[in-house]
Structures are given as C-alpha cells and as structure tokens.
Coordinates of C-alpha atoms and ligand atoms in Angstrom, one line a residue:
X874 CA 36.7 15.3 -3.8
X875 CA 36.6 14.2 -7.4
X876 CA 34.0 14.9 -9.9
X877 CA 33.1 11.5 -10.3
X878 CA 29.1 10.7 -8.7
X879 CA 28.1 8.9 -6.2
X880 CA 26.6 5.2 -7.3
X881 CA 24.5 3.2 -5.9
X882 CA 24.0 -0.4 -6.9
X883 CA 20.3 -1.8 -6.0
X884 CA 17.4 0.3 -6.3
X885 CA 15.7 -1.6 -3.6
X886 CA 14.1 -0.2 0.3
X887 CA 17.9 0.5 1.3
X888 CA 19.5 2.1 -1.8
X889 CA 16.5 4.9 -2.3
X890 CA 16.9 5.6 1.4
X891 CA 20.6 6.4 0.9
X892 CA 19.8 8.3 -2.3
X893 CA 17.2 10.0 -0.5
X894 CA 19.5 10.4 2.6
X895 CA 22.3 11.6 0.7
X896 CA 20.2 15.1 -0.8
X897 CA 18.7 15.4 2.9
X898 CA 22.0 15.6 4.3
X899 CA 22.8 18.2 1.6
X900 CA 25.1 16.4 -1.2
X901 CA 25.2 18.1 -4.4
X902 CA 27.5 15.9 -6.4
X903 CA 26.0 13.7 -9.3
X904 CA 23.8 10.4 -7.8
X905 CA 23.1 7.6 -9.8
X906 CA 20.8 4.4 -8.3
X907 CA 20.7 1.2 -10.5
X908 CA 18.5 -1.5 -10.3
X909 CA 18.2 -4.6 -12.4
X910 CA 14.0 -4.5 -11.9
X911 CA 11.7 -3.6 -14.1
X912 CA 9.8 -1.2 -10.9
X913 CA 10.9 1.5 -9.1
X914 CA 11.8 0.7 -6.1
X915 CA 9.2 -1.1 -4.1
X916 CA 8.7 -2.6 -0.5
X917 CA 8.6 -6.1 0.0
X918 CA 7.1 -7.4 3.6
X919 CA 3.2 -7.1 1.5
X920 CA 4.3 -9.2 -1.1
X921 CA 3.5 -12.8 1.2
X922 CA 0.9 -10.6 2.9
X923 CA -1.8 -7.8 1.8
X924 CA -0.6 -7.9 -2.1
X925 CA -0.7 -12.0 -2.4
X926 CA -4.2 -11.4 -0.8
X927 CA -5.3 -9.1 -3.6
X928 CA -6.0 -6.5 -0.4
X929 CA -3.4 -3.6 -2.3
X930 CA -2.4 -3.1 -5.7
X931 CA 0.8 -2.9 -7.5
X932 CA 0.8 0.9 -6.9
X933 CA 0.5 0.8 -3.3
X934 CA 4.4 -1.1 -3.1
X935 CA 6.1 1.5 -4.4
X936 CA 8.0 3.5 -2.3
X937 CA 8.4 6.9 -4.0
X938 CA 6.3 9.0 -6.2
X939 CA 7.2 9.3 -9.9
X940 CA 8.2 12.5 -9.0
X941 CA 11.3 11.9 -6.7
X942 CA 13.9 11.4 -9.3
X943 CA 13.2 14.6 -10.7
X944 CA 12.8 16.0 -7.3
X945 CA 15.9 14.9 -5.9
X946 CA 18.0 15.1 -9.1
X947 CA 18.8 10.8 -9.0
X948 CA 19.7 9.7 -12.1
X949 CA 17.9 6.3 -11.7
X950 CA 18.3 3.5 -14.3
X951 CA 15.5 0.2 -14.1
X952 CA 15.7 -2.9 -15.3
X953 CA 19.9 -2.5 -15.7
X954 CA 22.1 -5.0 -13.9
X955 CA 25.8 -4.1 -12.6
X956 CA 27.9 -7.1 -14.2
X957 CA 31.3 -5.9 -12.6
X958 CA 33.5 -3.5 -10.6
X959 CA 36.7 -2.6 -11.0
X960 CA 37.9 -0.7 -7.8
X961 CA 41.0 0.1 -9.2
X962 CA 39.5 2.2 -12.1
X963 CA 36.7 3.4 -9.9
X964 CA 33.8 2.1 -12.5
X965 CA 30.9 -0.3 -12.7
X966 CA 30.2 -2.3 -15.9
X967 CA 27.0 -2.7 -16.9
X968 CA 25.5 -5.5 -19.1
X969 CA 25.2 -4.4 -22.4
X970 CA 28.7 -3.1 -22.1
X971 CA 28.8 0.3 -21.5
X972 CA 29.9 1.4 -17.4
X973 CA 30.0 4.2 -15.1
X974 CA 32.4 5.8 -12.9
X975 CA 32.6 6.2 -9.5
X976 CA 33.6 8.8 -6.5
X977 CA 32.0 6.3 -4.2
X978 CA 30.0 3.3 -4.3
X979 CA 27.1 1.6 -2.0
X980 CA 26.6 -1.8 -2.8
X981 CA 22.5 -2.5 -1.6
X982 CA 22.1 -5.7 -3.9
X983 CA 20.1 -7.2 -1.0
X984 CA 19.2 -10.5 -0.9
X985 CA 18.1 -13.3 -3.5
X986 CA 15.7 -16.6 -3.0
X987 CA 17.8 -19.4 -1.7
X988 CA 18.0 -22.3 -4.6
X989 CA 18.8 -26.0 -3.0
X990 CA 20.4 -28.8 -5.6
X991 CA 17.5 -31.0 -5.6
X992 CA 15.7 -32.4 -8.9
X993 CA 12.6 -31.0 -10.3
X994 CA 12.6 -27.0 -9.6
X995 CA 12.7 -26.3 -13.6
X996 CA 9.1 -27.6 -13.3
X997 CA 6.4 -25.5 -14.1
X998 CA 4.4 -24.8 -10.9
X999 CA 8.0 -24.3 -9.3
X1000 CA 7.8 -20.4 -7.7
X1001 CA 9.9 -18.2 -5.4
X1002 CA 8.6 -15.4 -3.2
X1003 CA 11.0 -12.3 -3.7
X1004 CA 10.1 -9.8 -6.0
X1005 CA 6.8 -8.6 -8.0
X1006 CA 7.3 -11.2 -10.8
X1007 CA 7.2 -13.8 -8.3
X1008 CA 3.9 -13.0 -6.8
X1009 CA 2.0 -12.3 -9.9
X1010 CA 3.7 -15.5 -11.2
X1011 CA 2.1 -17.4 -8.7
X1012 CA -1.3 -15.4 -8.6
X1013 CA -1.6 -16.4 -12.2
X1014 CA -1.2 -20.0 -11.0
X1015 CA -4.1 -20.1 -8.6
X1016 CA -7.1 -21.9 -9.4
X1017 CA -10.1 -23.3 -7.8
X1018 CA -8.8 -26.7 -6.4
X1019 CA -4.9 -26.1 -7.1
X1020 CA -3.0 -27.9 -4.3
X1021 CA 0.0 -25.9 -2.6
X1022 CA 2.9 -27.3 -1.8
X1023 CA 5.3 -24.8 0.8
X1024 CA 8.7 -26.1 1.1
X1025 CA 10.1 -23.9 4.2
X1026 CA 8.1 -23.4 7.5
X1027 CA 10.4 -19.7 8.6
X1028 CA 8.3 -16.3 8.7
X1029 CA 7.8 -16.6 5.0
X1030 CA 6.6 -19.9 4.4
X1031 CA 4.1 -19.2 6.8
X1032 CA 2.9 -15.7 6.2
X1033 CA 1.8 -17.4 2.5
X1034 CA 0.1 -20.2 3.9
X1035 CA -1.7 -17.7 6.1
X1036 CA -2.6 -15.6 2.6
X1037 CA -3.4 -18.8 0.9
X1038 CA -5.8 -20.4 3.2
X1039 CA -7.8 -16.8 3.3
X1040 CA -9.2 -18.1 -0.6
X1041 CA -9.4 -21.8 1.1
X1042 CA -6.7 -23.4 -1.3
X1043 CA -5.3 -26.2 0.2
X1044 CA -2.2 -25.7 1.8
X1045 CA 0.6 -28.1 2.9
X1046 CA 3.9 -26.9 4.5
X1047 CA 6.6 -29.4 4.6
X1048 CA 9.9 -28.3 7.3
X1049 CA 12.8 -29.9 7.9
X1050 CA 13.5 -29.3 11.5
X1051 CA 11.8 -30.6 14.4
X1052 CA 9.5 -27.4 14.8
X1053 CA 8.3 -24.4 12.5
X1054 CA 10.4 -21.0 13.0
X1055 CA 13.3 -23.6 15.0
X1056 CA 16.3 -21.0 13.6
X1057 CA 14.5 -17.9 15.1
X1058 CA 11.9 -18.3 17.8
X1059 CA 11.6 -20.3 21.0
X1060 CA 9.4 -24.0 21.3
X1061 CA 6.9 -21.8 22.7
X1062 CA 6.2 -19.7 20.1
X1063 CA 7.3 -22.7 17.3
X1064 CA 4.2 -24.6 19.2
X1065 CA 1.9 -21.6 19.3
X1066 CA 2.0 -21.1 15.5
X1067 CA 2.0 -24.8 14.6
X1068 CA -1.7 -24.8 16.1
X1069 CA -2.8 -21.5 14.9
X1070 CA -1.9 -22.5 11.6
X1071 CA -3.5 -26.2 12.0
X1072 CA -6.5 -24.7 13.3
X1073 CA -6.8 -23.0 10.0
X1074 CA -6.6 -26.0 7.6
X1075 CA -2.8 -25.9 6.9
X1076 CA -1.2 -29.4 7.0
X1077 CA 2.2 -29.2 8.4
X1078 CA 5.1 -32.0 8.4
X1079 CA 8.1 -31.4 10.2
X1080 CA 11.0 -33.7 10.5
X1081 CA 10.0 -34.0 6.4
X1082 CA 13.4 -34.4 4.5
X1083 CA 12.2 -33.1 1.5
X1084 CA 14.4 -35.2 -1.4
X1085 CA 12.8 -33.0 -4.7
X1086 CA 9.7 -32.5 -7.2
X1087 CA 8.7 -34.9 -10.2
X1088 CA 6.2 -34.3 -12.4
X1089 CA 5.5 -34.9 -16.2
X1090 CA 6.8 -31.3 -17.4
X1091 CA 4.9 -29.8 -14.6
X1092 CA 4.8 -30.4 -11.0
X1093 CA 2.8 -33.2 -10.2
X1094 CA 4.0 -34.1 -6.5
X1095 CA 7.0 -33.6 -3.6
X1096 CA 8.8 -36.1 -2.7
X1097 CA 10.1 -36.8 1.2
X1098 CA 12.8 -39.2 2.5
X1099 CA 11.4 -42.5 3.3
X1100 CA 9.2 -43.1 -0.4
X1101 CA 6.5 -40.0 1.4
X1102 CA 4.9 -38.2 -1.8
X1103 CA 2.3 -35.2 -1.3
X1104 CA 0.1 -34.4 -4.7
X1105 CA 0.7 -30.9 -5.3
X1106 CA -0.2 -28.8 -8.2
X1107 CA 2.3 -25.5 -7.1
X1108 CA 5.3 -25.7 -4.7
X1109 CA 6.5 -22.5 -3.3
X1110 CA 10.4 -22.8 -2.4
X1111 CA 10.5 -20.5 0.7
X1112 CA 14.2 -22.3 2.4
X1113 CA 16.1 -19.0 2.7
X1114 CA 17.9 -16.1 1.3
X1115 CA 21.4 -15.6 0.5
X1116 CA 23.2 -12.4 0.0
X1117 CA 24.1 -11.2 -3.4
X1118 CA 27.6 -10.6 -3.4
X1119 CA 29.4 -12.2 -6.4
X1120 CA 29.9 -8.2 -7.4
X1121 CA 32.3 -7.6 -4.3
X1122 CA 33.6 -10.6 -4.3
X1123 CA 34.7 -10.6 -8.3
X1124 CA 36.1 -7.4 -7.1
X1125 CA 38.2 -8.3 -4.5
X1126 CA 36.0 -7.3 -1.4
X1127 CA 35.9 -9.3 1.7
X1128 CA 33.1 -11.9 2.3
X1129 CA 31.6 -13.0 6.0
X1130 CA 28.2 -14.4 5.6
X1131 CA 27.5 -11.3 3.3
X1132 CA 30.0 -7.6 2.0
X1133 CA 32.0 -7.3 5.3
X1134 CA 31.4 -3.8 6.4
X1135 CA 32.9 -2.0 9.4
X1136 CA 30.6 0.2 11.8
X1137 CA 30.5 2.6 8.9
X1138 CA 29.3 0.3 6.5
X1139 CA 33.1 0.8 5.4
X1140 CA 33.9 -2.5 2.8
X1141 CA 37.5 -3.8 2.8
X1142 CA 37.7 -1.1 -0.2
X1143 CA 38.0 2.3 1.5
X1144 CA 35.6 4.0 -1.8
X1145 CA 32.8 1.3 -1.4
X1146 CA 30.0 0.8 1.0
X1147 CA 27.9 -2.0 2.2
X1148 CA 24.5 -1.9 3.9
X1149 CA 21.1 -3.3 3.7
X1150 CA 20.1 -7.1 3.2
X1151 CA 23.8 -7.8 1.9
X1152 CA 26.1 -6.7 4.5
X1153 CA 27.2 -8.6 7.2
X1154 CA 28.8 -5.7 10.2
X1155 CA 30.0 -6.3 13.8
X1156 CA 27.8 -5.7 16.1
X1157 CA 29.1 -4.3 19.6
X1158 CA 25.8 -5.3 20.9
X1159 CA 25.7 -8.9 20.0
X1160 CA 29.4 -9.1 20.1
X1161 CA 29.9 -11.0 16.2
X1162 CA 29.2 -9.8 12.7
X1163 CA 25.3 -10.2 11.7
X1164 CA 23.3 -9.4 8.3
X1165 CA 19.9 -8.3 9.0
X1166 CA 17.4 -9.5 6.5
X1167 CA 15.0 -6.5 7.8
X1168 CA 12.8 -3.1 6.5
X1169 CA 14.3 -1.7 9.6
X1170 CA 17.9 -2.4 8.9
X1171 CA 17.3 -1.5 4.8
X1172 CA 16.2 1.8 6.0
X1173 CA 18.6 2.9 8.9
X1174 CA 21.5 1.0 7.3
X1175 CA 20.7 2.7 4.4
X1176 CA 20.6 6.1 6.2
X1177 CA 24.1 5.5 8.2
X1178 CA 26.1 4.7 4.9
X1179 CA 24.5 8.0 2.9
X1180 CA 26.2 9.6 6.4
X1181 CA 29.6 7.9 6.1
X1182 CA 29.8 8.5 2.4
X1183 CA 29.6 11.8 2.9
X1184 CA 32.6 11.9 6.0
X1185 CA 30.2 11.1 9.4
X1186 CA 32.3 8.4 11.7
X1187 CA 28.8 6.9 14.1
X1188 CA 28.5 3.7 14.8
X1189 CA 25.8 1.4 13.4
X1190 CA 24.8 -0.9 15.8
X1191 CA 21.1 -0.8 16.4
X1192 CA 18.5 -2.8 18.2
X1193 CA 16.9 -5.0 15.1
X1194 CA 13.4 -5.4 14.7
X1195 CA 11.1 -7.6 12.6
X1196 CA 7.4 -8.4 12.2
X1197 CA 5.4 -10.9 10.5
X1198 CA 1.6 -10.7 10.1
X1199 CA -0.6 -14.2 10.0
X1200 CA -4.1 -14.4 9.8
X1201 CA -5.4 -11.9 12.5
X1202 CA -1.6 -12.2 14.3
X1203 CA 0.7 -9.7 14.2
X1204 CA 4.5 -10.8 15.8
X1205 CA 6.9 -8.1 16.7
X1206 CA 10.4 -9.0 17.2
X1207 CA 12.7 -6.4 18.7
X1208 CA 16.2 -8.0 19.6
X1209 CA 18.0 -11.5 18.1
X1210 CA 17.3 -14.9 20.3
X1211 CA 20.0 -16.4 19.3
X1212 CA 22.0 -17.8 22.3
X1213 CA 19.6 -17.4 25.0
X1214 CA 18.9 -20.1 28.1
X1215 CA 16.0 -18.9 29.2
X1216 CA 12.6 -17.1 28.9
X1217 CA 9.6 -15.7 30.6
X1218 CA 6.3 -15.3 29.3
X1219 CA 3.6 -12.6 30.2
X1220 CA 0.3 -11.6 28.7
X1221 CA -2.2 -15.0 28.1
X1222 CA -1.5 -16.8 25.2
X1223 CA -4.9 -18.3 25.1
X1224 CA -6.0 -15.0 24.2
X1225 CA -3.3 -14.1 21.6
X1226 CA -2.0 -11.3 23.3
X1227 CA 1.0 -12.4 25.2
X1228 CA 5.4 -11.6 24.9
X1229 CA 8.2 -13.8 25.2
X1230 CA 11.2 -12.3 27.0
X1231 CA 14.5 -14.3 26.3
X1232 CA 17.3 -14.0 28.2
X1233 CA 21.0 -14.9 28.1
X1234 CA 22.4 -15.2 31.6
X1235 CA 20.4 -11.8 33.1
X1236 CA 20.6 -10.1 30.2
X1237 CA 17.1 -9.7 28.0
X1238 CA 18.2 -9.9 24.9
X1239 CA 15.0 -10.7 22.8
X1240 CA 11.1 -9.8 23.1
X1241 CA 8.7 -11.7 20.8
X1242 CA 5.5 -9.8 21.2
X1243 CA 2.5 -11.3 20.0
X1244 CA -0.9 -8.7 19.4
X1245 CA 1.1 -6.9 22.1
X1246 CA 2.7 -3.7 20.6
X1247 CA 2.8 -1.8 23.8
X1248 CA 5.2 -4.7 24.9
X1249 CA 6.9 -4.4 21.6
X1250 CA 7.3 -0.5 21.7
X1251 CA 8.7 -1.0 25.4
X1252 CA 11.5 -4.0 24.9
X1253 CA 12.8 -2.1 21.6
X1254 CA 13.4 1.1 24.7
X1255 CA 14.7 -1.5 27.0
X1256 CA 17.0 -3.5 24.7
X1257 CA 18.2 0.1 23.5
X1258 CA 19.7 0.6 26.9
Ligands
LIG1553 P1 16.4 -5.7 -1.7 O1 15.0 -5.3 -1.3 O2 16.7 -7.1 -2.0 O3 16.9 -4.8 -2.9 C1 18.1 -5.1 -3.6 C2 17.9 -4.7 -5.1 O4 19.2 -4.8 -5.7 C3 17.0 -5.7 -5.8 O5 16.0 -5.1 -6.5 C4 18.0 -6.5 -6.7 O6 17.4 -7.0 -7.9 C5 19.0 -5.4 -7.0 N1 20.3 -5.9 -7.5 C6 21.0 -6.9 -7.0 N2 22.2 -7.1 -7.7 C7 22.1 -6.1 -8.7 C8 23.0 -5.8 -9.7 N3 24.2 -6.5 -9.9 N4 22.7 -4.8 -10.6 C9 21.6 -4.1 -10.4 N5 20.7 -4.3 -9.4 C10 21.0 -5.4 -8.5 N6 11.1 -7.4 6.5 C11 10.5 -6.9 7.6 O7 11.1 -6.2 8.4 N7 9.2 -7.3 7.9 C12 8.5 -8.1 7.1 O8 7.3 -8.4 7.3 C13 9.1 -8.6 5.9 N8 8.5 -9.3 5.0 C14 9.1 -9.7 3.9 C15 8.3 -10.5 3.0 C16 8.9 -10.9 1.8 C17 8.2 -11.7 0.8 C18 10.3 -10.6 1.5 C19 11.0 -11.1 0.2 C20 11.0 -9.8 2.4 C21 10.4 -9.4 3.6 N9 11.1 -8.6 4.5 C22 10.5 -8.2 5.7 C23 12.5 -8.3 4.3 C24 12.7 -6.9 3.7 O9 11.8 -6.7 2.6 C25 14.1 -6.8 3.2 O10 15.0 -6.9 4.4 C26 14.4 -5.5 2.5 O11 13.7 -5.4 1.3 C27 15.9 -5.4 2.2 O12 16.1 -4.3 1.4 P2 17.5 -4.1 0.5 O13 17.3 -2.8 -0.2 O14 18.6 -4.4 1.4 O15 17.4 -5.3 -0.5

C-alpha cells in the first residue's frame, strides 16, 4: 500500500465517523479530514429544532471533544475548501494553492441549500437553514413583531415554523404542491400536520406558486402567481438540498442524482469513495440507486466506506430511517414510501399516538410512526427482514 494518507473531504456527521471508524478498525497510515467550516464537526437535525429554540448551545452540536484529533492522530484542517482533484496524480488542491496527496480518498461533501432562479434572494432578510452561520444569521434577525416568511412546507420548513411559533412570531409557510410533506408522506399524515400546525397559529398556502421576493434593499414581501403578496419581514428558503458534487464531477467521476457509488461506496474511480448526504448507491432493497439525506445513513455510510477503504467487500444496503420533531410530535420514519398503493393505520390519531404502514403490493415497505416509538423500533426489525 503506498505511503500516501488516507483523505477525507468533508468534516461533517459522515467524514468524522469514517475517520473515527478507520483508527477503530485499526488503520495506522496517515488520516487527514478537511472541512471548509469554521467548527469542528457538528450535528445538524437541532439546528431547525432545540438550537433555533435557544434550548442548547453551540457546544452541545459538536460531535467530538477537542480532544479527538489528538486522540486519534486526524490531521484535521477547518475552514479549508478542496477546489479540485486530480485522480490521475492522486492529489487534492486546496484553495489558496497548496494540495495534498492521496492513497485513498472519501468524498462526504454532503449536501448544500437548494437555490431556485427567482428574483429577490440577494435581499437582506433572505436566510437558508444548513449550517451554524445560518441559524445564528437568522436568530440575529428575530425581533418582536418580525413577520416570517417559509418558502418550502418538507420536514424542514416545518420543523422551523414549529420553533418559531414557540416565541409567537408570526409564521406563514407558502408550498407549492397540493399538500405539505406531498414528496415523502401519505395524505393522511400531509392532513394530520397541516392541522397541527394550523392549530398553532401557522398560516399555510399550498397550491402557492411562489414567483420571488421584492423589497427596497431588504425584504419587504413574497410574491405568488396570480398578483398574491404576503408582508414579510424574513423569508427562510427551505425548497431542498442538492448534493455537492462539482469536485467528482470536475474530476471525471460518474453522476446519478449524487457521486455514484457501488455497494462499497466504490466511485467510478477505484481510489475514491462516496458516502453520506452526497452519494447516490443501488439499493438491493428498493431495487434503484437512492441518496439518503439522513444522521442514520451519514453515520453507517460513513462506517461501511472506512470498512471498504481498508479491503472489507459488505454490502450497504440498509433500512433508512428519519425523524422530525414538531411541537410536542416526534415522527419516526423507518423505510422509503415511495411507490406504495396502500396503507393501514393503527394507534388513534386523535390522540397523537398512531403509525402508518404503507405497502406496495403485500410488501410493507414504510412505517411513519407518530409518538409511537415502540412501533418505530418494531417496523425498522420488520422492514430489516
Ligand atoms: P454534511 O453534514 O452536509 O457535511 C458535509 C461537509 O462537507 C460540510 O461541512 C461541507 O461544508 C463540507 N464540504 C463540502 N464540500 C467541501 C469541499 N470542497 N472542501 C471542504 N469541505 C467541503 N437528519 C435526520 O436523520 N434527522 C433529522 O431530524 C434531521 N434534521 C436536519 C435538520 C437540518 C436543519 C438539516 C440541515 C439536516 C437535518 N438532517 C436530519 C439531515 C442530516 O443532518 C444530514 O443527513 C447529515 O448531516 C449528513 O451528513 P454528511 O456528513 O453526509 O454531510
């Protein structure tokens, strides 16, 4: 094996769990994780949740003590963004010039905020929710009075609203399809938050073809198709995330929705790995390629490639999991919904405690459990076999 380290591009929940992984499963060789933030590496899901709330402080994200660099010998450089690879040379440049060479390579540049070509989001009062800088951007923002516009209605979009209307600011979500969560959940559930969010002073439109933002410098109001304008004084641009992959694909790798990578989160370039947020892999179990946007696949994604960059052969091709917490509701999703044609409900919904089984033909392919981990816990076991 050459002498050359082992790098990891994104310092995010993924790549410190393949650094970490990698000394665990006893590599020796040099390690080196970089990150283009100015944190060590931090977890996300509080950041619309607990942190927006003020409930936890900055300290409380991170994932690592400040001792595990030293600990586990990671050469870990912050705030230092990968501008290129070059997979013939084996070397990453960085900006500022100067690169690094490679034995192997993971690629965990996760995902980034989804921008849409519509006028107005240079405004001030324009924010994203990703990263630290987001959140304290728009914390900063919050006043007594301030009007909130949230341009998305997917687990996101909603979880804020939820934070938002815990200080009583007043909160408008504007969706573009028929019903909230349409791309991942069932009417049922699409219904069941609709009301619970309603019920707690959130205005929603759906159907809303949102057209842009215009204000005088600042954001002043969103406009909708049809002449609709809603007085706003901060619009949160929750639409998405796409998958950072202009690295691989300057360097030649193969794109699908995301880095291609096989069930060894193997890219089309035999010396560079894929996993986390960015990498799209075919899934026996679903039967097509999917990317998981989830702290479940960061983490065992993140395991599986430290595994096959160091000569294991396993397949990756887990049951994914989610959650999302709003208001006093916690939603755990084990399975993907997608292609289902039917469902059955048990537990009462009246009382918030009820699961949504979805099948396709008689298969169950997806449990949404709400207040119901037991049901949760037990449909991750079934779907598993
Ligand atoms: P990321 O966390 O995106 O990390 C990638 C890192 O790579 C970033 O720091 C990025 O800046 C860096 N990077 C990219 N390109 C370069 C480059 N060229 N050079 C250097 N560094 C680079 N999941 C759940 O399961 N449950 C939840 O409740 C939940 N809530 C969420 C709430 C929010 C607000 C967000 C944003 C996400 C949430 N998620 C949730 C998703 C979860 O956080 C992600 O799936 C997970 O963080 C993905 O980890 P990752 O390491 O693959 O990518």
């Amino acid at each position: 094996m050459s002498n050359e380290p082992f790098v990891i591009i994104g310092a995010g929940q993924c790549g410190i769990k393949a650094a970490e992984t990698l000394r665990q499963q006893g590599y020796e060789g040099g390690l080196v994780l970089i990150g283009d933030e100015p944190h060590a590496p931090y977890q996300r899901p509080p950041l619309s949740k607990a942190f927006l709330k003020g409930e936890i402080g900055i300290e409380r994200l991170m994932l690592k003590g400040d001792d595990f660099f030293d600990k586990f010998n990671v050469d870990s450089h912050q705030s230092c963004h990968v501008s290129s690879i070059d997979p013939a040379a084996k070397r990453v440049k960085l900006t500022g010039g100067s690169d690094i060479a490679y034995s192997k390579l993971l690629l965990a540049t996760g995902t980034r905020s989804r921008r849409i070509p519509v006028p107005g989001l240079e405004l001030d009062g324009v924010h994203y929710m990703r990263t630290i800088a987001d959140v304290e951007a728009i914390s900063a923002a919050l006043k007594p009075g301030v009007r909130i516009v949230i341009v998305g209605g997917g687990y996101i979009g909603l979880e804020v609203a939820s934070a938002l209307r815990h200080f009583d600011y007043e909160v408008t979500v504007i969706e573009g399809m028929e019903r909230v969560l349409q791309r991942v959940v069932c009417q049922q559930l699409s219904d069941y938050f609709h009301r619970i969010h309603t019920e707690r002073g959130v205005t929603i439109h759906t159907n809303a073809r949102f057209e842009g933002i215009e204000g005088n410098g600042r954001v002043e109001r969103v406009r909708l198709a049809g002449g609709e304008a809603i007085e706003a004084d901060i619009v949160l641009m929750s639409v998405g995330a796409e998958p950072v992959c202009e690295l691989a694909a300057e360097a030649g790798l193969k794109i699908n929705n995301g880095i291609e990578a096989d069930h060894s989160c193997r890219t089309s370039d035999p010396n560079i790995y894929a996993a986390g947020d960015c990498a799209s892999f075919f899934s026996d179990r679903y039967q097509r390629h999917i990317r998981l946007e989830s702290v479940q696949n960061a983490i065992d994604q993140g395991k599986h490639a430290a595994g096959a960059m160091l000569g294991a052969e396993d397949v990756y091709d887990p049951v994914p999991w989610f959650w999302s917490d709003q208001y006093d509701i916690k939603l755990q999703i084990a399975g993907l919904s997608q292609g289902y044609d039917r469902i059955e409900t048990e537990g009462d919904e009246a009382e918030n405690a009820f699961a949504i089984r979805y099948f396709a033909g008689d298969r169950l392919i997806c449990v949404d459990a709400v207040n119901m981990p037991r049901a949760h816990m037990m449909a991750r076991r079934e779907l598993a076999t």
